[in-house]
Amino acid sequence: MAPGYGYSLVADEADVEEDGSTGTQEKITRNPLKSLTWHLFGPIAWLFTTFLLVAVLILLVAAVTKEPSTEQCARKLSVWSPAMEAVEYVDVQFQNKFNEKSIYRGKPTPELERAWLDLWNFGPVNIPMDKLDALNKSKEVDWKRAKPEAGGGVIGNLEIFHQIHCLDLVRQYTYRDEYDYSKQPAFDGTPKQVREHVDHCINSLLIFLKCTSDVTPYLMVTDKRRPLGIDADFNTQHKCRNFEKIREWAGVHALNTKDYQNDIS
């Protein structure tokens, strides 16, 4: 005989509580409070999540596409220096005509010599020991040290002041027969020793110029008065480090001789 089909009653809640089971089908009940909560706050939660994801995406895109500052670029493209905090960039158009007047040009005078000396005559600064690796220097070398109260690191000078000193010495050497430099430390030695010092300075400046390799163009202007009919325009546009800011920094941070010590203990 074929099986029959029909309907059966579903147990009510009392039967479920008493028996623990309907035997044929579980009754599913909904919590009206939970359902109401979702209908009220579900869309808000979804909107908040969407907003949060969009905000994170915007921040990520901004972080990836944002250009670094000039200062950040300078730190990235330079060897570590305690003076980096003083570096700022300015747009400058050189005033550098062939016969440009300057307090640094011309035959030596006491005033001109003082002007040059003021450009580079600064004491050394403290270099923390933990920065030697950044300068590719070994801690095993017997570097001259600063006293603990002066920083306790090694002492070092900034390259810019050595470079200007070298340029100053080359200038003085060209005028050595017209001005008395006998009391200058750089001229304290035999003629051969002084010449070696000058040659060292020429080589140092060449190394620096090749290292920086300024590729800024300088243009030619038509000038029928010149032998070749043209004249060079050396008033070129540059982005420069503010030298006065670096001088100010050096004046504040320069150590005195009493701040040095010879031992490394």
Short mmCIF file of N, CA and C in Angstrom, two decimals, residues 29-165:
data_model
loop_
_atom_site.label_atom_id
_atom_site.label_comp_id
_atom_site.label_asym_id
_atom_site.label_seq_id
_atom_site.Cartn_x
_atom_site.Cartn_y
_atom_site.Cartn_z
N THR A 29 12.33 30.32 17.01
CA THR A 29 11.73 31.56 17.50
C THR A 29 12.70 32.71 17.28
N ARG A 30 12.23 33.88 17.03
CA ARG A 30 13.06 35.07 16.83
C ARG A 30 12.91 35.98 18.04
N ASN A 31 14.07 36.62 18.35
CA ASN A 31 14.06 37.61 19.43
C ASN A 31 13.69 38.95 18.82
N PRO A 32 12.53 39.44 19.09
CA PRO A 32 12.09 40.70 18.46
C PRO A 32 12.99 41.88 18.81
N LEU A 33 13.61 41.89 20.02
CA LEU A 33 14.47 42.99 20.43
C LEU A 33 15.73 43.04 19.57
N LYS A 34 16.34 41.85 19.30
CA LYS A 34 17.53 41.79 18.47
C LYS A 34 17.22 42.21 17.05
N SER A 35 16.09 41.78 16.57
CA SER A 35 15.71 42.14 15.21
C SER A 35 15.53 43.65 15.08
N LEU A 36 14.92 44.25 16.07
CA LEU A 36 14.71 45.70 16.06
C LEU A 36 16.04 46.44 16.13
N THR A 37 16.95 45.94 16.97
CA THR A 37 18.27 46.57 17.11
C THR A 37 19.02 46.57 15.79
N TRP A 38 19.01 45.46 15.07
CA TRP A 38 19.70 45.38 13.78
C TRP A 38 19.10 46.35 12.77
N HIS A 39 17.76 46.40 12.73
CA HIS A 39 17.11 47.29 11.77
C HIS A 39 17.44 48.75 12.06
N LEU A 40 17.63 49.07 13.34
CA LEU A 40 17.92 50.45 13.71
C LEU A 40 19.40 50.81 13.52
N PHE A 41 20.29 49.93 13.97
CA PHE A 41 21.72 50.27 14.01
C PHE A 41 22.56 49.54 12.96
N GLY A 42 22.04 48.55 12.31
CA GLY A 42 22.81 47.84 11.29
C GLY A 42 23.31 48.73 10.17
N PRO A 43 22.43 49.52 9.58
CA PRO A 43 22.88 50.42 8.50
C PRO A 43 23.93 51.42 8.97
N ILE A 44 23.78 51.90 10.22
CA ILE A 44 24.76 52.84 10.77
C ILE A 44 26.12 52.18 10.91
N ALA A 45 26.16 50.95 11.40
CA ALA A 45 27.42 50.22 11.53
C ALA A 45 28.05 49.98 10.17
N TRP A 46 27.20 49.66 9.18
CA TRP A 46 27.72 49.43 7.83
C TRP A 46 28.31 50.71 7.25
N LEU A 47 27.62 51.84 7.45
CA LEU A 47 28.12 53.12 6.96
C LEU A 47 29.42 53.51 7.65
N PHE A 48 29.50 53.29 8.96
CA PHE A 48 30.71 53.62 9.70
C PHE A 48 31.90 52.79 9.21
N THR A 49 31.67 51.49 8.99
CA THR A 49 32.74 50.62 8.49
C THR A 49 33.22 51.06 7.12
N THR A 50 32.25 51.40 6.25
CA THR A 50 32.60 51.87 4.90
C THR A 50 33.40 53.16 4.97
N PHE A 51 32.97 54.09 5.82
CA PHE A 51 33.68 55.36 5.99
C PHE A 51 35.11 55.13 6.48
N LEU A 52 35.27 54.22 7.44
CA LEU A 52 36.58 53.92 8.00
C LEU A 52 37.51 53.35 6.93
N LEU A 53 36.98 52.44 6.11
CA LEU A 53 37.80 51.85 5.05
C LEU A 53 38.21 52.89 4.01
N VAL A 54 37.28 53.76 3.65
CA VAL A 54 37.59 54.83 2.68
C VAL A 54 38.64 55.78 3.25
N ALA A 55 38.52 56.13 4.54
CA ALA A 55 39.48 57.03 5.17
C ALA A 55 40.88 56.43 5.19
N VAL A 56 40.96 55.14 5.53
CA VAL A 56 42.26 54.46 5.54
C VAL A 56 42.85 54.44 4.14
N LEU A 57 42.02 54.18 3.14
CA LEU A 57 42.49 54.15 1.75
C LEU A 57 43.03 55.52 1.33
N ILE A 58 42.31 56.57 1.70
CA ILE A 58 42.75 57.93 1.36
C ILE A 58 44.09 58.24 2.02
N LEU A 59 44.24 57.87 3.29
CA LEU A 59 45.49 58.12 4.00
C LEU A 59 46.65 57.35 3.36
N LEU A 60 46.39 56.11 2.95
CA LEU A 60 47.44 55.32 2.31
C LEU A 60 47.87 55.94 0.99
N VAL A 61 46.90 56.38 0.19
CA VAL A 61 47.22 57.02 -1.09
C VAL A 61 48.00 58.32 -0.86
N ALA A 62 47.57 59.10 0.13
CA ALA A 62 48.27 60.36 0.43
C ALA A 62 49.70 60.11 0.88
N ALA A 63 49.90 59.06 1.69
CA ALA A 63 51.24 58.74 2.18
C ALA A 63 52.16 58.31 1.05
N VAL A 64 51.61 57.59 0.08
CA VAL A 64 52.42 57.09 -1.03
C VAL A 64 52.75 58.20 -2.01
N THR A 65 51.79 59.09 -2.26
CA THR A 65 51.97 60.11 -3.30
C THR A 65 52.53 61.42 -2.78
N LYS A 66 52.58 61.64 -1.48
CA LYS A 66 53.07 62.90 -0.93
C LYS A 66 54.56 63.07 -1.21
N GLU A 67 54.94 64.23 -1.70
CA GLU A 67 56.35 64.50 -1.97
C GLU A 67 57.07 64.81 -0.66
N PRO A 68 58.30 64.30 -0.49
CA PRO A 68 59.06 64.61 0.72
C PRO A 68 59.46 66.07 0.74
N SER A 69 59.67 66.61 1.93
CA SER A 69 60.08 68.00 2.06
C SER A 69 61.53 68.15 1.61
N THR A 70 61.94 69.38 1.40
CA THR A 70 63.33 69.67 1.02
C THR A 70 64.29 69.17 2.09
N GLU A 71 63.90 69.37 3.35
CA GLU A 71 64.76 68.93 4.45
C GLU A 71 64.88 67.41 4.48
N GLN A 72 63.78 66.71 4.21
CA GLN A 72 63.83 65.25 4.17
C GLN A 72 64.72 64.77 3.04
N CYS A 73 64.63 65.43 1.90
CA CYS A 73 65.50 65.08 0.78
C CYS A 73 66.97 65.32 1.13
N ALA A 74 67.24 66.43 1.80
CA ALA A 74 68.62 66.76 2.17
C ALA A 74 69.20 65.69 3.07
N ARG A 75 68.42 65.23 4.04
CA ARG A 75 68.91 64.19 4.94
C ARG A 75 69.12 62.87 4.20
N LYS A 76 68.24 62.61 3.23
CA LYS A 76 68.34 61.36 2.48
C LYS A 76 69.56 61.37 1.58
N LEU A 77 69.92 62.53 1.06
CA LEU A 77 71.00 62.63 0.08
C LEU A 77 72.32 63.09 0.68
N SER A 78 72.39 63.18 2.00
CA SER A 78 73.61 63.64 2.66
C SER A 78 74.09 62.64 3.69
N VAL A 79 75.37 62.67 3.95
CA VAL A 79 75.92 61.91 5.07
C VAL A 79 75.49 62.59 6.37
N TRP A 80 75.33 61.80 7.42
CA TRP A 80 74.87 62.36 8.69
C TRP A 80 75.80 63.49 9.14
N SER A 81 75.21 64.51 9.73
CA SER A 81 75.97 65.62 10.31
C SER A 81 75.16 66.22 11.44
N PRO A 82 75.82 66.63 12.53
CA PRO A 82 75.07 67.29 13.61
C PRO A 82 74.50 68.63 13.15
N ALA A 83 75.06 69.19 12.08
CA ALA A 83 74.61 70.49 11.60
C ALA A 83 73.43 70.40 10.64
N MET A 84 72.95 69.18 10.33
CA MET A 84 71.82 69.06 9.42
C MET A 84 70.60 69.80 9.94
N GLU A 85 70.49 69.94 11.25
CA GLU A 85 69.35 70.64 11.81
C GLU A 85 69.34 72.13 11.43
N ALA A 86 70.50 72.63 11.01
CA ALA A 86 70.59 74.04 10.62
C ALA A 86 70.40 74.25 9.13
N VAL A 87 70.32 73.16 8.37
CA VAL A 87 70.26 73.28 6.91
C VAL A 87 68.86 73.71 6.47
N GLU A 88 68.81 74.79 5.74
CA GLU A 88 67.60 75.22 5.07
C GLU A 88 67.97 75.69 3.67
N TYR A 89 67.05 75.55 2.74
CA TYR A 89 67.34 75.88 1.35
C TYR A 89 66.67 77.18 0.94
N VAL A 90 67.40 77.95 0.14
CA VAL A 90 66.89 79.22 -0.37
C VAL A 90 67.19 79.30 -1.87
N ASP A 91 66.31 79.97 -2.59
CA ASP A 91 66.53 80.21 -4.02
C ASP A 91 67.38 81.46 -4.18
N VAL A 92 68.48 81.32 -4.89
CA VAL A 92 69.44 82.42 -5.03
C VAL A 92 69.86 82.56 -6.48
N GLN A 93 69.88 83.79 -6.95
CA GLN A 93 70.50 84.07 -8.25
C GLN A 93 71.87 84.67 -7.99
N PHE A 94 72.90 83.95 -8.42
CA PHE A 94 74.26 84.41 -8.18
C PHE A 94 74.47 85.81 -8.77
N GLN A 95 75.17 86.65 -8.04
CA GLN A 95 75.65 87.93 -8.55
C GLN A 95 77.14 87.75 -8.83
N ASN A 96 77.45 87.34 -10.04
CA ASN A 96 78.79 86.85 -10.32
C ASN A 96 79.28 87.29 -11.70
N LYS A 97 79.09 88.58 -11.99
CA LYS A 97 79.65 89.10 -13.23
C LYS A 97 81.17 88.96 -13.20
N PHE A 98 81.76 89.00 -14.38
CA PHE A 98 83.20 88.78 -14.48
C PHE A 98 83.98 89.77 -13.61
N ASN A 99 83.49 91.00 -13.50
CA ASN A 99 84.17 92.03 -12.71
C ASN A 99 83.34 92.43 -11.49
N GLU A 100 82.53 91.48 -10.97
CA GLU A 100 81.65 91.75 -9.82
C GLU A 100 82.46 92.21 -8.62
N LYS A 101 82.02 93.29 -8.00
CA LYS A 101 82.70 93.79 -6.80
C LYS A 101 82.32 92.93 -5.60
N SER A 102 83.30 92.70 -4.73
CA SER A 102 83.07 91.87 -3.55
C SER A 102 84.10 92.21 -2.49
N ILE A 103 83.69 92.07 -1.23
CA ILE A 103 84.64 92.33 -0.14
C ILE A 103 85.70 91.24 -0.07
N TYR A 104 85.53 90.17 -0.84
CA TYR A 104 86.48 89.07 -0.83
C TYR A 104 87.43 89.09 -2.03
N ARG A 105 87.30 90.13 -2.87
CA ARG A 105 88.15 90.23 -4.05
C ARG A 105 89.18 91.34 -3.88
N GLY A 106 90.26 91.20 -4.64
CA GLY A 106 91.25 92.28 -4.69
C GLY A 106 92.51 91.96 -3.91
N LYS A 107 93.41 92.91 -3.90
CA LYS A 107 94.67 92.74 -3.21
C LYS A 107 94.45 92.71 -1.70
N PRO A 108 95.30 91.99 -0.98
CA PRO A 108 95.10 91.83 0.46
C PRO A 108 95.18 93.15 1.22
N THR A 109 94.28 93.28 2.17
CA THR A 109 94.29 94.35 3.16
C THR A 109 93.89 93.70 4.49
N PRO A 110 94.18 94.35 5.60
CA PRO A 110 93.75 93.76 6.88
C PRO A 110 92.24 93.51 6.92
N GLU A 111 91.46 94.40 6.31
CA GLU A 111 90.00 94.23 6.31
C GLU A 111 89.59 93.03 5.46
N LEU A 112 90.22 92.87 4.30
CA LEU A 112 89.90 91.74 3.44
C LEU A 112 90.31 90.43 4.08
N GLU A 113 91.46 90.40 4.73
CA GLU A 113 91.92 89.18 5.40
C GLU A 113 90.96 88.81 6.53
N ARG A 114 90.48 89.78 7.26
CA ARG A 114 89.54 89.52 8.35
C ARG A 114 88.22 88.99 7.80
N ALA A 115 87.77 89.54 6.69
CA ALA A 115 86.51 89.09 6.08
C ALA A 115 86.60 87.61 5.70
N TRP A 116 87.74 87.20 5.12
CA TRP A 116 87.91 85.80 4.76
C TRP A 116 87.99 84.91 6.01
N LEU A 117 88.74 85.37 7.01
CA LEU A 117 88.89 84.56 8.22
C LEU A 117 87.55 84.32 8.90
N ASP A 118 86.70 85.33 8.90
CA ASP A 118 85.40 85.20 9.54
C ASP A 118 84.50 84.17 8.85
N LEU A 119 84.82 83.83 7.61
CA LEU A 119 84.02 82.85 6.89
C LEU A 119 84.22 81.43 7.39
N TRP A 120 85.43 81.12 7.86
CA TRP A 120 85.73 79.71 8.13
C TRP A 120 86.34 79.43 9.50
N ASN A 121 86.70 80.44 10.25
CA ASN A 121 87.46 80.22 11.48
C ASN A 121 86.54 79.87 12.65
N PHE A 122 86.07 78.61 12.66
CA PHE A 122 85.22 78.12 13.74
C PHE A 122 85.87 76.90 14.37
N GLY A 123 85.64 76.71 15.67
CA GLY A 123 86.18 75.55 16.35
C GLY A 123 85.44 74.28 15.95
N PRO A 124 85.97 73.13 16.38
CA PRO A 124 85.33 71.85 16.06
C PRO A 124 84.04 71.67 16.86
N VAL A 125 83.30 70.63 16.51
CA VAL A 125 82.05 70.31 17.21
C VAL A 125 82.11 68.88 17.73
N ASN A 126 81.22 68.58 18.65
CA ASN A 126 81.16 67.23 19.22
C ASN A 126 80.42 66.28 18.29
N ILE A 127 81.02 65.12 18.04
CA ILE A 127 80.40 64.08 17.22
C ILE A 127 80.15 62.87 18.13
N PRO A 128 78.90 62.51 18.40
CA PRO A 128 78.62 61.37 19.28
C PRO A 128 79.27 60.09 18.77
N MET A 129 79.74 59.27 19.69
CA MET A 129 80.41 58.02 19.32
C MET A 129 79.50 57.11 18.50
N ASP A 130 78.20 57.11 18.81
CA ASP A 130 77.30 56.20 18.10
C ASP A 130 77.00 56.66 16.67
N LYS A 131 77.58 57.79 16.26
CA LYS A 131 77.39 58.27 14.89
C LYS A 131 78.61 57.98 14.01
N LEU A 132 79.64 57.36 14.56
CA LEU A 132 80.84 57.09 13.77
C LEU A 132 80.54 56.14 12.61
N ASP A 133 79.67 55.17 12.85
CA ASP A 133 79.31 54.24 11.76
C ASP A 133 78.69 54.99 10.59
N ALA A 134 77.89 56.00 10.89
CA ALA A 134 77.25 56.78 9.83
C ALA A 134 78.26 57.56 9.01
N LEU A 135 79.44 57.80 9.59
CA LEU A 135 80.52 58.51 8.89
C LEU A 135 81.54 57.53 8.31
N ASN A 136 81.23 56.23 8.41
CA ASN A 136 82.13 55.18 7.91
C ASN A 136 83.49 55.23 8.60
N LYS A 137 83.45 55.47 9.91
CA LYS A 137 84.67 55.55 10.70
C LYS A 137 84.62 54.50 11.82
N SER A 138 85.80 54.03 12.18
CA SER A 138 85.91 52.98 13.19
C SER A 138 86.02 53.57 14.60
N LYS A 139 85.40 52.90 15.54
CA LYS A 139 85.51 53.30 16.94
C LYS A 139 86.83 52.87 17.55
N GLU A 140 87.59 52.06 16.83
CA GLU A 140 88.86 51.56 17.34
C GLU A 140 89.99 52.58 17.18
N VAL A 141 89.76 53.61 16.37
CA VAL A 141 90.80 54.62 16.14
C VAL A 141 90.87 55.55 17.35
N ASP A 142 92.07 56.02 17.65
CA ASP A 142 92.28 56.91 18.79
C ASP A 142 91.91 58.34 18.40
N TRP A 143 90.61 58.58 18.19
CA TRP A 143 90.15 59.92 17.83
C TRP A 143 90.31 60.86 19.01
N LYS A 144 90.57 62.12 18.73
CA LYS A 144 90.60 63.11 19.81
C LYS A 144 89.19 63.27 20.35
N ARG A 145 89.09 63.23 21.67
CA ARG A 145 87.78 63.20 22.31
C ARG A 145 87.44 64.53 22.98
N ALA A 146 86.16 64.78 23.11
CA ALA A 146 85.67 65.90 23.89
C ALA A 146 85.43 65.44 25.31
N LYS A 147 85.57 66.34 26.25
CA LYS A 147 85.32 66.01 27.64
C LYS A 147 83.83 65.68 27.82
N PRO A 148 83.51 64.88 28.85
CA PRO A 148 82.10 64.50 29.05
C PRO A 148 81.15 65.68 29.11
N GLU A 149 81.58 66.75 29.79
CA GLU A 149 80.69 67.91 29.90
C GLU A 149 80.52 68.65 28.57
N ALA A 150 81.37 68.33 27.58
CA ALA A 150 81.26 68.95 26.26
C ALA A 150 80.62 68.00 25.25
N GLY A 151 80.08 66.88 25.74
CA GLY A 151 79.40 65.94 24.87
C GLY A 151 79.98 64.54 24.90
N GLY A 152 81.28 64.43 25.19
CA GLY A 152 81.89 63.12 25.35
C GLY A 152 82.12 62.33 24.09
N GLY A 153 81.89 62.94 22.93
CA GLY A 153 82.14 62.23 21.68
C GLY A 153 83.53 62.53 21.15
N VAL A 154 83.70 62.39 19.86
CA VAL A 154 84.95 62.78 19.22
C VAL A 154 84.74 64.18 18.64
N ILE A 155 85.85 64.87 18.38
CA ILE A 155 85.71 66.22 17.84
C ILE A 155 85.93 66.18 16.33
N GLY A 156 85.19 67.03 15.63
CA GLY A 156 85.31 67.09 14.18
C GLY A 156 84.90 68.46 13.67
N ASN A 157 85.39 68.80 12.50
CA ASN A 157 85.05 70.07 11.87
C ASN A 157 84.12 69.84 10.69
N LEU A 158 83.39 70.86 10.30
CA LEU A 158 82.50 70.76 9.16
C LEU A 158 83.29 71.00 7.88
N GLU A 159 83.01 70.20 6.87
CA GLU A 159 83.74 70.28 5.60
C GLU A 159 83.68 71.66 4.97
N ILE A 160 82.54 72.34 5.08
CA ILE A 160 82.42 73.64 4.43
C ILE A 160 83.50 74.60 4.89
N PHE A 161 83.84 74.55 6.17
CA PHE A 161 84.83 75.50 6.68
C PHE A 161 86.25 75.10 6.26
N HIS A 162 86.50 73.80 6.12
CA HIS A 162 87.79 73.36 5.58
C HIS A 162 87.91 73.79 4.12
N GLN A 163 86.84 73.69 3.37
CA GLN A 163 86.87 74.05 1.95
C GLN A 163 87.12 75.55 1.77
N ILE A 164 86.46 76.37 2.59
CA ILE A 164 86.69 77.81 2.47
C ILE A 164 88.10 78.16 2.94
N HIS A 165 88.57 77.48 3.98
CA HIS A 165 89.96 77.68 4.41
C HIS A 165 90.91 77.38 3.25
#
